[in-house]
mmCIF file of C-alpha atoms in Angstrom:
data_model
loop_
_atom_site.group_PDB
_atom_site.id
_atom_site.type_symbol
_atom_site.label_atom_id
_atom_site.label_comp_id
_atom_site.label_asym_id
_atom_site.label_seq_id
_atom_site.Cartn_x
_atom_site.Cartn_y
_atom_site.Cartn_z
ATOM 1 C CA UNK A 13 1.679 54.654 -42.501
ATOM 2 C CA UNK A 14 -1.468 53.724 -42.503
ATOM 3 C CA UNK A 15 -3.086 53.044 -38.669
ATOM 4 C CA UNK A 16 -5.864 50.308 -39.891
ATOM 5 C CA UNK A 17 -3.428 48.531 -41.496
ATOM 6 C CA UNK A 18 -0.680 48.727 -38.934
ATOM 7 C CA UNK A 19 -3.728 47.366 -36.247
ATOM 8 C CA UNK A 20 -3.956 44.952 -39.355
ATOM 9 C CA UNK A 21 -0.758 43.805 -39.315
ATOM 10 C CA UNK A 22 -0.094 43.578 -35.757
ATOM 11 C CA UNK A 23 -3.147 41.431 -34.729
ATOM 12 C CA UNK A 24 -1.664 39.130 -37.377
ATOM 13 C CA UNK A 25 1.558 39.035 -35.588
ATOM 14 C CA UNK A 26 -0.404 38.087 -32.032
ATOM 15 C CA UNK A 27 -3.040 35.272 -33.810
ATOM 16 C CA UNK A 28 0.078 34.008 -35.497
ATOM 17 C CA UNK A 29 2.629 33.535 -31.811
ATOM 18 C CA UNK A 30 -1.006 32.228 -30.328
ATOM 19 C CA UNK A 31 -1.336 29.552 -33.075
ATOM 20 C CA UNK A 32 2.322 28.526 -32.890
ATOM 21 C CA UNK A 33 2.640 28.268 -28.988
ATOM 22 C CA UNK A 34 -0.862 26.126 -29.379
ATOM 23 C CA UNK A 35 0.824 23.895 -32.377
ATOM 24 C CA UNK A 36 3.525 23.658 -29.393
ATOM 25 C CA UNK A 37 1.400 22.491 -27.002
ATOM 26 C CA UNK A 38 -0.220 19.847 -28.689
ATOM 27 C CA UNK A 39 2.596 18.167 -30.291
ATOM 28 C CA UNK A 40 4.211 18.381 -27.006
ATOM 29 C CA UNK A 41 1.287 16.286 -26.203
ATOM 30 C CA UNK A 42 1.582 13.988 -29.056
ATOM 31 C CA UNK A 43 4.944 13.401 -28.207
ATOM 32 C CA UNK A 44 3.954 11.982 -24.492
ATOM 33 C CA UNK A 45 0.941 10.116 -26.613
ATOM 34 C CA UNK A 46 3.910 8.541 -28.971
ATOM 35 C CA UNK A 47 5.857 7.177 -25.861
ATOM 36 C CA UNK A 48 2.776 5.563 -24.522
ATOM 37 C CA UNK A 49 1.661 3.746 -27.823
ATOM 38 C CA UNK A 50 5.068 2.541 -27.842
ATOM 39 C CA UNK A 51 5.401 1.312 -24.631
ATOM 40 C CA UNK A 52 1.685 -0.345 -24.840
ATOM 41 C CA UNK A 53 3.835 -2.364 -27.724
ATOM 42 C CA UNK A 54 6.869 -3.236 -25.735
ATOM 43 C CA UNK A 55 4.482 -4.253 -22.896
ATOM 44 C CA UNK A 56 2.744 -6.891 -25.519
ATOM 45 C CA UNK A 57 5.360 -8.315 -26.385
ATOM 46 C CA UNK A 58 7.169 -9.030 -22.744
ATOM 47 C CA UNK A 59 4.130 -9.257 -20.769
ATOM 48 C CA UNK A 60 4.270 -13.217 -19.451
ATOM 49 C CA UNK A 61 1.566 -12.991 -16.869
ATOM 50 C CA UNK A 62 -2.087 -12.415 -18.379
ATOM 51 C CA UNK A 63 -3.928 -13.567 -21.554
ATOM 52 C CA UNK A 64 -2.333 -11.228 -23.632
ATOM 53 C CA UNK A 65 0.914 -12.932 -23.352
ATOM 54 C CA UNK A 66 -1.479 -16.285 -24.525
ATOM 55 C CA UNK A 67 -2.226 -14.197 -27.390
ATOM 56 C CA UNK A 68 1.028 -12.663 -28.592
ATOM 57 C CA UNK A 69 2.486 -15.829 -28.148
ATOM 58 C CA UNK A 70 0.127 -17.832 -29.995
ATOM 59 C CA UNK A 71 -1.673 -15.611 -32.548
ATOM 60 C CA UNK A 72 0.455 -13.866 -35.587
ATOM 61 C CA UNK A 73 -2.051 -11.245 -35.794
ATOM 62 C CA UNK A 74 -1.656 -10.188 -32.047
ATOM 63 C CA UNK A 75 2.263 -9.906 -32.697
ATOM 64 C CA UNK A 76 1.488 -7.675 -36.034
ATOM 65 C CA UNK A 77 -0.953 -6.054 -33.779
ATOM 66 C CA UNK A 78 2.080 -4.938 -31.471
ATOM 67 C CA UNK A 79 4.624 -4.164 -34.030
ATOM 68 C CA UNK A 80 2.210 -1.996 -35.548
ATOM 69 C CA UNK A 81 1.544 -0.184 -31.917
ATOM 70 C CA UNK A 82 5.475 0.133 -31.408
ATOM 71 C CA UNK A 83 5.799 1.934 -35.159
ATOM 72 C CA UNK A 84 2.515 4.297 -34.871
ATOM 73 C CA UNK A 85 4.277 4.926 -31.455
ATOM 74 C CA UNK A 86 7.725 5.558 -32.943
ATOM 75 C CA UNK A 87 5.843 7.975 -35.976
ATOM 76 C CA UNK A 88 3.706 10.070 -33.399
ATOM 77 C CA UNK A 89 6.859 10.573 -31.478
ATOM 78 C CA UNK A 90 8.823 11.943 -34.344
ATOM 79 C CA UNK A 91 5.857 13.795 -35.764
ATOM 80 C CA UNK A 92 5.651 15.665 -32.346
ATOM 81 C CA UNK A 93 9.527 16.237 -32.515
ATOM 82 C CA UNK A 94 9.010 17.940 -35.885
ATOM 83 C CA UNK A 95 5.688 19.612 -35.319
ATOM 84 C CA UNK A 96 7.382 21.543 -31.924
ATOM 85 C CA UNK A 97 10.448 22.112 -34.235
ATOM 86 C CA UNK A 98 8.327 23.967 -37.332
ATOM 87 C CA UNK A 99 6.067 25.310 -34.937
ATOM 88 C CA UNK A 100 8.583 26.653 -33.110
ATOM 89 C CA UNK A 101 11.295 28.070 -35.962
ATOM 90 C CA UNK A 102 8.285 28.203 -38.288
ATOM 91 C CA UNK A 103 9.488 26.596 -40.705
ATOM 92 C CA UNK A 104 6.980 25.652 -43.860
ATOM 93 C CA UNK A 105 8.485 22.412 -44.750
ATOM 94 C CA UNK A 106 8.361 20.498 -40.863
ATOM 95 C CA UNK A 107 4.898 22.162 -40.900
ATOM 96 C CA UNK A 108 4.185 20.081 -44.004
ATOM 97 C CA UNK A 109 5.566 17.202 -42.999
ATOM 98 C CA UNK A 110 3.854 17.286 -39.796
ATOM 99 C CA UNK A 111 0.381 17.531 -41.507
ATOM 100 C CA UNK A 112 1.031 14.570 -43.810
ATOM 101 C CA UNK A 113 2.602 12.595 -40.926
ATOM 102 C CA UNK A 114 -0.533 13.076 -39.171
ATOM 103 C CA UNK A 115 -3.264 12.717 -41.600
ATOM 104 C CA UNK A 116 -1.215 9.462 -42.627
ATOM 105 C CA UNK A 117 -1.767 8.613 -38.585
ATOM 106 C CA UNK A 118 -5.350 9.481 -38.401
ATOM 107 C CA UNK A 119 -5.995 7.404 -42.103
ATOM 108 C CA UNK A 120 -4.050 4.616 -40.167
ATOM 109 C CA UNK A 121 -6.429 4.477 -36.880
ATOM 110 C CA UNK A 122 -9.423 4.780 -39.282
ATOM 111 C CA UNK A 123 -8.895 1.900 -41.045
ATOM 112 C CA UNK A 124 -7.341 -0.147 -38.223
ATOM 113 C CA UNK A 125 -10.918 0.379 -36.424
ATOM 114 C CA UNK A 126 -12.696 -0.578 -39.696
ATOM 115 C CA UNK A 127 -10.326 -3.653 -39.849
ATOM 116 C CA UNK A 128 -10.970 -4.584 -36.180
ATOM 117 C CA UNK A 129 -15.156 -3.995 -36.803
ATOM 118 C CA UNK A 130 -15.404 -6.699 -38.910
ATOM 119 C CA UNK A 131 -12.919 -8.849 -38.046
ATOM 120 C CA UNK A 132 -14.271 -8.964 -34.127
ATOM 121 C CA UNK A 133 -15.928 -12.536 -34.760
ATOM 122 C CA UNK A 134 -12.704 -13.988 -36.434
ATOM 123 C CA UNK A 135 -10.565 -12.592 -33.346
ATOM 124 C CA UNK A 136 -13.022 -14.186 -31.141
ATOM 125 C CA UNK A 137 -12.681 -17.423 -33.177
ATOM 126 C CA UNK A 138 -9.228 -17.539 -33.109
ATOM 127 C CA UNK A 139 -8.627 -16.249 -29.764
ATOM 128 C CA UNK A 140 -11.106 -19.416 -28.487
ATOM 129 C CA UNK A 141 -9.078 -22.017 -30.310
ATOM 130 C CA UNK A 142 -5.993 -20.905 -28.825
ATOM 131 C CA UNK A 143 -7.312 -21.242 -25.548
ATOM 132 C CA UNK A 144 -9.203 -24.453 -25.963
ATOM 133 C CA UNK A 145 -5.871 -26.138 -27.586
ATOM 134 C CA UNK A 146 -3.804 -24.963 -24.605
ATOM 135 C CA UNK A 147 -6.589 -25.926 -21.957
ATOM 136 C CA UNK A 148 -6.375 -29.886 -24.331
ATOM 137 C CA UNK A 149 -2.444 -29.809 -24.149
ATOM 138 C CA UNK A 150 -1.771 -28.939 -20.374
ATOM 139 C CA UNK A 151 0.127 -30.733 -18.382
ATOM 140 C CA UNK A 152 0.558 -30.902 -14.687
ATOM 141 C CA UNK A 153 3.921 -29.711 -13.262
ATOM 142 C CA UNK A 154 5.447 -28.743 -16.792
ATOM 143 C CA UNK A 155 6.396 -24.985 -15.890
ATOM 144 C CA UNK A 156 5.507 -23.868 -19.490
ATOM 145 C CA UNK A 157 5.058 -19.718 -19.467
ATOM 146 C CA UNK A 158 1.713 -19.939 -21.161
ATOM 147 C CA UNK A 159 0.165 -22.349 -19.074
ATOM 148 C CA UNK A 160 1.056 -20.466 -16.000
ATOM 149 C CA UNK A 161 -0.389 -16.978 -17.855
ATOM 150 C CA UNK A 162 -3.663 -18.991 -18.327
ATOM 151 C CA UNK A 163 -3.344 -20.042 -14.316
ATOM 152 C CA UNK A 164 -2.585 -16.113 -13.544
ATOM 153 C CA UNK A 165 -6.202 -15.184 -15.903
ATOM 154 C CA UNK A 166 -8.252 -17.900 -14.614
ATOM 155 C CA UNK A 167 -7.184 -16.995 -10.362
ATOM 156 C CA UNK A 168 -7.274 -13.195 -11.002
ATOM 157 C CA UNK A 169 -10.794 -12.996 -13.438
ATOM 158 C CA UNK A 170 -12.115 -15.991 -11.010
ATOM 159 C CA UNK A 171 -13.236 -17.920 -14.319
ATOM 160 C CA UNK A 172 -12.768 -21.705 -15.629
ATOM 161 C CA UNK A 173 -12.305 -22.894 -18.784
ATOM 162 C CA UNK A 174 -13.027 -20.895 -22.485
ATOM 163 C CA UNK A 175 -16.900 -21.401 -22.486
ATOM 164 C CA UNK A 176 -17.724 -23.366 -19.278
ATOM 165 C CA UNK A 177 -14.935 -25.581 -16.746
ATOM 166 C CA UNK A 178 -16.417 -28.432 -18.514
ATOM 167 C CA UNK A 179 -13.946 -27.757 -21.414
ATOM 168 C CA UNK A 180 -11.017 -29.067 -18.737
ATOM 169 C CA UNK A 181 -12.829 -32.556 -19.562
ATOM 170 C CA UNK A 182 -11.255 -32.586 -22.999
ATOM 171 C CA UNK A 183 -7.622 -32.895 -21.034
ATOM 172 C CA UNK A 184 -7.182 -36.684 -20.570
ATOM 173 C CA UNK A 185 -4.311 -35.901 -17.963
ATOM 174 C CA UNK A 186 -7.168 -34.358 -16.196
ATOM 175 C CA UNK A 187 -9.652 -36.958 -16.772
ATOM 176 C CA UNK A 188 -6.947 -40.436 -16.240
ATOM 177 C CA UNK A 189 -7.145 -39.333 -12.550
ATOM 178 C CA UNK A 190 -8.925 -41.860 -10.463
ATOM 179 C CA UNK A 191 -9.486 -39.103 -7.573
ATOM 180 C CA UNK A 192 -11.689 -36.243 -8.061
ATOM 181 C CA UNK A 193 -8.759 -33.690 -9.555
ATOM 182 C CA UNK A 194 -9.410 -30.221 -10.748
ATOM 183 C CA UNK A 195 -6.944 -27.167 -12.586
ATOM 184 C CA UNK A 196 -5.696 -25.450 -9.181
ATOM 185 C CA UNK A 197 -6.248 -21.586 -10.867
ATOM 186 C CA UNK A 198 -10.129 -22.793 -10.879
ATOM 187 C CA UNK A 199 -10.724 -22.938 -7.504
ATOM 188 C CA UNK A 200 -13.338 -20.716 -5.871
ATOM 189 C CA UNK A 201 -11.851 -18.801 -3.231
ATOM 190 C CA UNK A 202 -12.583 -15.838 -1.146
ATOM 191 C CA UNK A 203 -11.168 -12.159 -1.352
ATOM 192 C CA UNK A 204 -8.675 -12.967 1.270
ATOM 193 C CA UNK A 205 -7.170 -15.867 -1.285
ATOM 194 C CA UNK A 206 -7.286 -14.030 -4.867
ATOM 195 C CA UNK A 207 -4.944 -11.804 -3.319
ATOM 196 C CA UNK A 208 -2.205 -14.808 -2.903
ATOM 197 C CA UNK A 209 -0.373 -15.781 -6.032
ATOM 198 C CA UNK A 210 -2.553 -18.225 -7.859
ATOM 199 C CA UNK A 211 -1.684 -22.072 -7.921
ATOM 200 C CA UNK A 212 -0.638 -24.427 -10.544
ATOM 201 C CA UNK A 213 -0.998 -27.282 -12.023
ATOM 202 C CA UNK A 214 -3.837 -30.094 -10.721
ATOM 203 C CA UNK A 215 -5.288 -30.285 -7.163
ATOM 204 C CA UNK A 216 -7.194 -33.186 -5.711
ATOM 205 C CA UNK A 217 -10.072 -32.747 -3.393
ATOM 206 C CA UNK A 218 -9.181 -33.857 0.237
ATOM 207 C CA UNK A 219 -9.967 -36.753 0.982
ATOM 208 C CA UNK A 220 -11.365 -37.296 -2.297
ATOM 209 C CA UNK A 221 -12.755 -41.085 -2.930
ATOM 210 C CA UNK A 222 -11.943 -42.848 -5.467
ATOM 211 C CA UNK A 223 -14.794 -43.880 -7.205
ATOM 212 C CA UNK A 224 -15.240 -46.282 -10.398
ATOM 213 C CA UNK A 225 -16.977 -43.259 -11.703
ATOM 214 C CA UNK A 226 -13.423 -41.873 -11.938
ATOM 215 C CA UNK A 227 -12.699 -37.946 -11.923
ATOM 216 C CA UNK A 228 -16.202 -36.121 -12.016
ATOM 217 C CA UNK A 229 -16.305 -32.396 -12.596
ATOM 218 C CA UNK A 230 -19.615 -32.221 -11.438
ATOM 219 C CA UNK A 231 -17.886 -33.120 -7.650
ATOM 220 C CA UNK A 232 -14.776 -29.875 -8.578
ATOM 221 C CA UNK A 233 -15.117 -27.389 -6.487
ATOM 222 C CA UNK A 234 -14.679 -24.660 -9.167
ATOM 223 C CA UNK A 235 -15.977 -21.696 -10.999
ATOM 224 C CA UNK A 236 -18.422 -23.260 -13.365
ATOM 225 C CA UNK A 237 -18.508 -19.612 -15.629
ATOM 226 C CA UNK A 238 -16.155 -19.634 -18.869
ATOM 227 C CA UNK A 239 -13.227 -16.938 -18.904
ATOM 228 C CA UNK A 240 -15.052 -15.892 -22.565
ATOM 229 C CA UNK A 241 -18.085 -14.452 -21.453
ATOM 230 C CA UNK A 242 -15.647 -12.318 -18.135
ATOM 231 C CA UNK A 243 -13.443 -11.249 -21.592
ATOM 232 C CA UNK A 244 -16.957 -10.279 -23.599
ATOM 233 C CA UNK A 245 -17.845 -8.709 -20.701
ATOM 234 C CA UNK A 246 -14.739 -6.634 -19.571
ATOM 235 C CA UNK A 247 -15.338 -5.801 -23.658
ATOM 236 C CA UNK A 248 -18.999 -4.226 -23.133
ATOM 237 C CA UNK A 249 -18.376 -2.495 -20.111
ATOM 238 C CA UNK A 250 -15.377 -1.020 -21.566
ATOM 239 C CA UNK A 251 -16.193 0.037 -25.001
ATOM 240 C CA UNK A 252 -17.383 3.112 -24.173
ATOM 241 C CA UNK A 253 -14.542 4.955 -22.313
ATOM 242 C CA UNK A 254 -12.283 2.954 -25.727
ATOM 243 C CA UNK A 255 -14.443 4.625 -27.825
ATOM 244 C CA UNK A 256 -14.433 7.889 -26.096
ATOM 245 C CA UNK A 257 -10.471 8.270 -25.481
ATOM 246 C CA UNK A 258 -10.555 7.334 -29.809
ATOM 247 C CA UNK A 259 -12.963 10.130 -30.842
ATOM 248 C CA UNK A 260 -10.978 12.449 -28.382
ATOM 249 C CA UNK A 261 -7.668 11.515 -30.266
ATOM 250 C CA UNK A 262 -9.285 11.943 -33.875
ATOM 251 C CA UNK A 263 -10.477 15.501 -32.343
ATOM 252 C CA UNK A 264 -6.999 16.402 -31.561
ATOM 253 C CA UNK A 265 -5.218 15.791 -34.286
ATOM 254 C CA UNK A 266 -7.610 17.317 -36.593
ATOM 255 C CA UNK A 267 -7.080 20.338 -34.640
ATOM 256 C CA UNK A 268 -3.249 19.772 -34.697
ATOM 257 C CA UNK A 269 -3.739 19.552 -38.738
ATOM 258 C CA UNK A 270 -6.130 22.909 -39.285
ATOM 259 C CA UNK A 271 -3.307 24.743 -36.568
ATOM 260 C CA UNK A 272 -0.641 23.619 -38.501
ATOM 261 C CA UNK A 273 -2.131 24.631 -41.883
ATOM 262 C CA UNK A 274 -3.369 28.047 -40.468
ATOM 263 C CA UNK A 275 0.476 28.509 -39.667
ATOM 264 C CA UNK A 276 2.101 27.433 -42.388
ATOM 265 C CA UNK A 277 -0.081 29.702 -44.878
ATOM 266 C CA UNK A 278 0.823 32.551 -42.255
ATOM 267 C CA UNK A 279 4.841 31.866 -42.927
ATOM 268 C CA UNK A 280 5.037 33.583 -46.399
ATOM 269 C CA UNK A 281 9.039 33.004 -47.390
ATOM 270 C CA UNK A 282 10.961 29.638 -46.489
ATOM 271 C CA UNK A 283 13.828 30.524 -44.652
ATOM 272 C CA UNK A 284 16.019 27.467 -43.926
ATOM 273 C CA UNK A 285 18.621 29.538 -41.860
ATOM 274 C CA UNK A 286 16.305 29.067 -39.168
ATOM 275 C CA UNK A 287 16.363 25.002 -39.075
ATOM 276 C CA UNK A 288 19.009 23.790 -36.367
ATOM 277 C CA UNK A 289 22.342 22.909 -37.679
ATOM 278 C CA UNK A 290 23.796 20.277 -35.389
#
């Protein structure tokens, strides 16, 4: 035997266990990634108290939006299942199927950022229509679920209105009042308060006069600042750290790919006896 080639053989062996306990590791990883995606999904769908149930409610893109999160979820879960598997029982086929699962994954976020790029001014559009129709359509005492979201975003974000409070003027519920009346969520209130579940419905100013001037909203004691430039803003600051976390999840499963190709040109003979039989 031949020492070199025994050394050869045997470093081999070691880069070959380190590769396949990393592989491990990081679908391991993905796995715990998959069950988060998902449940960011579920959460769209049944959330009821912030402007994301406004928007899954009203928009058809928004519910595509969370389908798509609760399948990408449900495919990074099972590609982690099989990656640990073929890693594990090195097996060349799950290897394979793990690398297409996840370049079909990474081709996926790629063009869903690509899609989102350009479409941010439609969103935006769309997103302030919804808002302005349900701000025009509200109704004092009616108990609907989005109007009380859109009371829970305009307390907690301490905002009024889309663009300005002045869009409240376009409700003639609002405006029919002969005393100075205002959206309850829009009052200004102090730390102590925005802790308190916010209030519904329309509030008139004590001992508000009525006036033949009728309901002014230059006398509502309100936030004057629109809830789109707090949501452009939240955006901005944000972007960033959304950006980051993206980059650092393209990173990884370009590494998962390369690891699982690296192994899978290591196996040299397919030996399905080692696949589970349940």
């Amino acid at each position: 035997m031949i020492p070199g080639s025994s050394r050869t053989d045997r470093m081999g062996s070691a880069c070959i266990k380190v590769t396949k306990y990393f592989l491990f590791l990081f679908n391991l990883l993905f796995f715990v990634l998959g069950a988060v995606i998902l449940g960011f999904g579920m959460w769209i769908l049944v959330d009821k108290n912030s402007f994301i149930s406004i928007l899954q409610t009203s928009s058809t893109s928004f519910k595509v939006a969370a389908y798509v999160f609760i399948s990408v979820g449900a495919l990074t879960m099972l590609m982690g299942f099989l990656g640990c598997l073929g890693a594990v029982k090195e097996v060349r086929c799950l290897l394979g199927m793990y690398f297409a699962f996840l370049l079909l994954i990474l081709i996926a976020q790629v063009t869903a950022g690509v899609f989102f790029y350009f479409n941010m001014g439609q969103l935006k559009q769309e997103m302030g229509s919804i808002v302005t129709k349900l701000i025009h359509n509200y109704t004092d005492g009616s108990g609907d679920n989005l109007q009380e979201a859109w009371d829970y975003v305009q307390a907690q974000v301490k905002c009024c209105g889309w663009v300005s409070y002045l869009n409240w003027t376009e409700n003639t519920e609002l405006m029919n009042r002969t005393s100075i009346t205002f959206p309850c969520s829009c009052k200004k209130s102090d730390e102590d308060d925005a802790l308190m579940m916010p209030q519904k419905g329309f509030c008139e100013v004590p001992f508000g006069n009525k006036t033949q001037s009728g309901n002014n909203p230059k006398d509502w004691p309100v936030y004057q600042e629109g809830c789109m430039e707090k949501v452009q803003g939240w955006l901005q600051e944000n972007l960033g750290v959304i950006l980051g976390v993206c980059v650092g999840v393209a990173v990884i499963e370009l590494l998962g790919m390369f690891l699982s190709m690296f192994l899978c040109r290591r196996v040299h003979s397919e030996d399905y006896s080692k696949v589970p039989k349940y």
